[in-house]
């Protein structure tokens, strides 16, 4: 059963997955042991299903793989949890809003893992990491410190700086388009990471396991995929019966543009992780509401 939390997403308390520890009370040793085991079980369960946000909208079939091993359907109003995997069926989509107001729009036939969520308040340091296993994602940062965010795919590691990104990925390549703000895109594999800084709206890169390239053709193709993600009936840009087909969009951008890349000072190789102080202080009007978010309990 999915645990329900009634606290609103907006102005939710800080979430620290590694913080909860059982405390044991009592004088008798046997009572202490029983109480300790009970507290440990409760704490483990709470950690495994700690609400980090909610499903703002769900279209058709969306499922969740909880850290407890339970597989459940996700419906509008449900909480989402730390270490939960969320998968969309064909012709399906999900919009998730985390407690820091990070906004995730997941396209059809896509899968994402909510790896880590540590949030202490607006502009405060934290750790918010998501893993796009496959498919299409529109990612808009919330109000945590800019360096808190990390997006991973099978081939890429993306650091964002107050950013809106459009991403389409499969097991061999990732296409990233900068919609707003700034980002550092890096390869994940190989002894030496290769990175490119995206600083201008519309810039696009293709990232394989060991290579990253500017790809102007990817911008329009990826944008078309994100724009075609089905929304709830009656929502703008998502007429009834129109759904996204990810396959052509993943294949189409593979032709790399022959247009010269941006000046060399925007290209850099790194022998270490992508967390560099390339801050781009852009205002971002990401797609999220600042209202309260309802959570509706339901059993599984």
C-alpha positions as semicolon CSV with decimal commas, in nm:
position;residue;x (nm);y (nm);z (nm)
1;X;0,000;0,000;0,000
2;X;0,124;0,348;-0,087
3;X;0,157;0,558;0,230
4;X;-0,034;0,884;0,209
5;X;0,091;1,216;0,343
6;X;-0,153;1,503;0,379
7;X;0,105;1,782;0,403
8;X;0,096;2,013;0,098
9;X;0,389;2,020;-0,143
10;X;0,423;2,395;-0,110
11;X;0,628;2,496;0,194
12;X;0,674;2,132;0,293
13;X;0,925;2,058;0,571
14;X;1,275;1,961;0,486
15;X;1,329;1,604;0,373
16;X;1,639;1,415;0,487
17;X;1,633;1,052;0,387
18;X;1,941;0,964;0,590
19;X;1,834;1,143;0,906
20;X;1,572;0,921;1,068
21;X;1,722;0,691;1,333
22;X;1,534;0,478;1,583
23;X;1,551;0,569;1,952
24;X;1,498;0,306;2,215
25;X;1,341;0,372;2,553
26;X;1,249;0,155;2,848
27;X;1,412;0,006;3,154
28;X;1,364;-0,366;3,113
29;X;1,607;-0,524;2,871
30;X;1,340;-0,738;2,707
31;X;1,108;-0,442;2,667
32;X;1,399;-0,239;2,534
33;X;1,477;-0,504;2,274
34;X;1,115;-0,534;2,161
35;X;1,073;-0,158;2,147
36;X;1,400;-0,125;1,958
37;X;1,306;-0,380;1,695
38;X;0,965;-0,221;1,651
39;X;1,113;0,126;1,617
40;X;1,369;-0,001;1,368
41;X;1,098;-0,156;1,153
42;X;0,892;0,162;1,161
43;X;1,191;0,381;1,082
44;X;1,296;0,157;0,794
45;X;0,946;0,164;0,649
46;X;0,925;0,543;0,687
47;X;1,259;0,590;0,518
48;X;1,163;0,356;0,236
49;X;0,843;0,551;0,173
50;X;0,923;0,912;0,254
51;X;0,708;1,150;0,053
52;X;0,918;1,389;-0,156
53;X;0,641;1,528;-0,376
54;X;0,327;1,437;-0,563
55;X;0,174;1,348;-0,899
56;X;0,017;1,671;-1,024
57;X;-0,134;1,503;-1,328
58;X;-0,146;1,150;-1,467
59;X;-0,265;1,045;-1,812
60;X;-0,358;0,681;-1,872
61;X;-0,136;0,414;-1,712
62;X;0,151;0,516;-1,483
63;X;0,310;0,276;-1,234
64;X;0,546;0,314;-0,941
65;X;0,816;0,079;-0,815
66;X;0,853;0,160;-0,446
67;X;1,173;0,108;-0,249
68;X;0,983;-0,153;-0,045
69;X;0,950;-0,367;-0,358
70;X;0,580;-0,293;-0,404
71;X;0,453;-0,215;-0,753
72;X;0,157;0,024;-0,754
73;X;-0,045;0,236;-0,992
74;X;0,011;0,610;-0,969
75;X;-0,292;0,837;-0,999
76;X;-0,333;1,213;-0,980
77;X;-0,290;1,336;-0,623
78;X;-0,066;1,048;-0,515
79;X;0,253;1,112;-0,325
80;X;0,583;1,006;-0,478
81;X;0,866;0,877;-0,263
82;X;1,241;0,875;-0,229
83;X;1,396;0,593;-0,433
84;X;1,073;0,532;-0,622
85;X;1,078;0,445;-0,990
86;X;0,798;0,590;-1,201
87;X;0,709;0,441;-1,540
88;X;0,464;0,555;-1,804
89;X;0,289;0,326;-2,050
90;X;0,244;0,405;-2,419
91;X;0,016;0,707;-2,471
92;X;0,067;0,796;-2,103
93;X;0,237;1,074;-1,911
94;X;0,298;1,203;-1,561
95;X;0,374;1,545;-1,418
96;X;0,552;1,522;-1,083
97;X;0,616;1,821;-0,856
98;X;0,867;1,773;-0,575
99;X;0,862;1,955;-0,241
100;X;1,117;2,210;-0,365
101;X;0,892;2,280;-0,667
102;X;1,108;2,086;-0,911
103;X;0,877;2,008;-1,202
104;X;0,916;1,682;-1,396
105;X;0,706;1,609;-1,706
106;X;0,756;1,246;-1,811
107;X;0,654;1,139;-2,162
108;X;0,509;0,812;-2,293
109;X;0,703;0,486;-2,259
110;X;0,944;0,655;-2,020
111;X;1,101;0,560;-1,688
112;X;1,255;0,773;-1,415
113;X;1,409;0,698;-1,075
114;X;1,381;0,954;-0,794
115;X;1,726;0,877;-0,660
116;X;1,775;1,130;-0,383
117;X;1,597;1,424;-0,223
118;X;1,750;1,634;0,051
119;X;1,590;1,977;0,076
120;X;1,631;2,234;0,354
121;X;1,444;2,528;0,206
122;X;1,469;2,790;-0,071
123;X;1,826;2,865;-0,184
124;X;1,963;2,623;0,077
125;X;2,218;2,349;-0,006
126;X;2,071;2,008;-0,072
127;X;2,086;1,707;-0,301
128;X;1,814;1,644;-0,557
129;X;1,900;1,369;-0,804
130;X;1,687;1,200;-1,067
131;X;1,779;0,928;-1,315
132;X;1,604;0,924;-1,653
133;X;1,632;0,556;-1,742
134;X;1,469;0,601;-2,083
135;X;1,223;0,820;-2,269
136;X;1,139;1,190;-2,265
137;X;1,159;1,439;-1,979
138;X;1,107;1,810;-1,936
139;X;1,293;1,917;-1,623
140;X;1,251;2,253;-1,448
141;X;1,452;2,323;-1,135
142;X;1,282;2,420;-0,811
143;X;1,393;2,672;-0,550
144;X;1,677;2,482;-0,382
145;X;2,037;2,596;-0,424
146;X;2,142;2,575;-0,788
147;X;2,417;2,324;-0,718
148;X;2,175;2,079;-0,555
149;X;2,047;1,932;-0,881
150;X;2,176;1,636;-1,080
151;X;2,013;1,458;-1,371
152;X;2,157;1,128;-1,489
153;X;2,079;0,918;-1,796
154;X;2,248;0,597;-1,917
155;X;2,508;0,806;-2,102
156;X;2,500;1,157;-1,950
157;X;2,538;1,350;-1,626
158;X;2,379;1,694;-1,623
159;X;2,440;1,972;-1,376
160;X;2,182;2,248;-1,391
161;X;2,188;2,610;-1,282
162;X;1,832;2,738;-1,255
163;X;1,731;2,560;-1,566
164;X;1,463;2,418;-1,792
165;X;1,588;2,122;-1,998
166;X;1,427;1,898;-2,258
167;X;1,578;1,550;-2,264
168;X;1,523;1,239;-2,477
169;X;1,733;0,935;-2,392
170;X;1,776;0,563;-2,451
171;X;2,047;0,318;-2,351
172;X;2,304;0,441;-2,605
173;X;2,250;0,815;-2,648
174;X;2,100;1,120;-2,485
175;X;1,978;1,439;-2,652
176;X;1,963;1,751;-2,437
177;X;1,812;2,086;-2,536
178;X;1,847;2,394;-2,318
179;X;1,517;2,577;-2,293
180;X;1,612;2,828;-2,024
181;X;1,900;2,902;-1,786
182;X;2,225;2,710;-1,812
183;X;2,358;2,356;-1,781
184;X;2,676;2,153;-1,787
185;X;2,639;1,831;-1,987
186;X;2,899;1,556;-1,945
187;X;2,962;1,201;-2,053
188;X;2,930;0,941;-1,776
189;X;3,173;0,675;-1,897
190;X;3,539;0,663;-1,984
191;X;3,849;0,756;-1,790
192;X;3,816;1,120;-1,890
193;X;3,480;1,296;-1,885
194;X;3,396;1,528;-2,172
195;X;3,166;1,821;-2,108
196;X;2,994;2,106;-2,285
197;X;2,834;2,413;-2,130
198;X;2,488;2,504;-2,258
199;X;2,432;2,875;-2,209
200;X;2,190;2,984;-2,483
201;X;1,826;2,875;-2,529
202;X;1,794;2,625;-2,813
203;X;2,145;2,483;-2,781
204;X;2,142;2,105;-2,817
205;X;2,392;1,825;-2,762
206;X;2,404;1,453;-2,829
207;X;2,583;1,244;-2,566
208;X;2,696;0,884;-2,606
209;X;2,888;0,679;-2,352
210;X;3,219;0,844;-2,438
211;X;3,143;1,139;-2,666
212;X;2,947;1,464;-2,659
213;X;2,869;1,677;-2,966
214;X;2,676;1,987;-3,055
215;X;2,371;1,882;-3,258
216;X;2,156;2,162;-3,401
217;X;1,916;1,912;-3,562
218;X;1,823;1,772;-3,221
219;X;1,669;2,095;-3,095
220;X;1,356;2,088;-3,313
221;X;1,313;1,711;-3,291
222;X;1,339;1,692;-2,911
223;X;1,117;1,997;-2,868
224;X;0,853;1,831;-3,088
225;X;0,859;1,521;-2,867
226;X;0,820;1,721;-2,546
227;X;0,544;1,939;-2,692
228;X;0,354;1,625;-2,797
229;X;0,348;1,469;-2,450
230;X;-0,021;1,404;-2,377
231;X;-0,175;1,613;-2,103
232;X;-0,503;1,578;-1,916
233;X;-0,813;1,616;-2,137
234;X;-0,871;1,978;-2,220
235;X;-0,521;2,094;-2,127
236;X;-0,344;2,335;-2,367
237;X;-0,133;2,165;-2,630
238;X;-0,274;1,820;-2,560
239;X;-0,594;1,767;-2,757
240;X;-0,780;1,445;-2,689
241;X;-0,643;1,157;-2,890
242;X;-0,306;1,314;-2,968
243;X;-0,006;1,136;-2,819
244;X;0,368;1,145;-2,856
245;X;0,564;0,881;-3,045
246;X;0,915;0,878;-2,900
247;X;1,079;0,640;-3,147
248;X;1,116;0,877;-3,446
249;X;1,241;1,156;-3,223
250;X;1,509;0,940;-3,062
251;X;1,634;0,827;-3,402
252;X;1,592;1,151;-3,598
253;X;1,854;1,369;-3,427
254;X;2,139;1,122;-3,485
255;X;2,271;1,326;-3,783
256;X;2,515;1,570;-3,628
257;X;2,516;1,918;-3,773
258;X;2,813;2,036;-3,976
259;X;2,767;2,389;-3,846
260;X;3,077;2,494;-3,652
261;X;3,029;2,459;-3,279
262;X;3,034;2,758;-3,042
263;X;3,371;2,913;-2,956
264;X;3,626;2,675;-2,800
265;X;3,603;2,840;-2,460
266;X;3,262;2,678;-2,420
267;X;3,411;2,328;-2,452
268;X;3,599;2,167;-2,168
269;X;3,731;1,827;-2,066
270;X;3,712;1,721;-1,704
271;X;3,889;1,448;-1,512
272;X;3,635;1,471;-1,236
273;X;3,263;1,495;-1,179
274;X;3,050;1,765;-1,334
275;X;2,991;1,970;-1,018
276;X;3,168;2,290;-1,119
277;X;3,096;2,643;-1,022
278;X;2,954;2,749;-1,357
279;X;2,663;2,939;-1,215
280;X;2,424;3,102;-1,456
281;X;2,194;3,327;-1,263
282;X;1,893;3,330;-1,485
283;X;1,541;3,383;-1,368
284;X;1,342;3,076;-1,456
285;X;0,973;3,063;-1,499
286;X;0,948;2,686;-1,482
287;X;0,621;2,511;-1,519
288;X;0,493;2,472;-1,170
289;X;0,218;2,607;-0,953
290;X;0,270;2,775;-0,620
291;X;-0,054;2,658;-0,480
292;X;-0,115;2,381;-0,233
293;X;-0,101;2,027;-0,357
294;X;-0,365;1,781;-0,248
295;X;-0,291;1,417;-0,175
296;X;-0,570;1,170;-0,195
297;X;-0,531;0,846;-0,003
298;X;-0,607;0,519;-0,168
299;X;-0,514;0,162;-0,092
300;X;-0,341;-0,080;-0,317
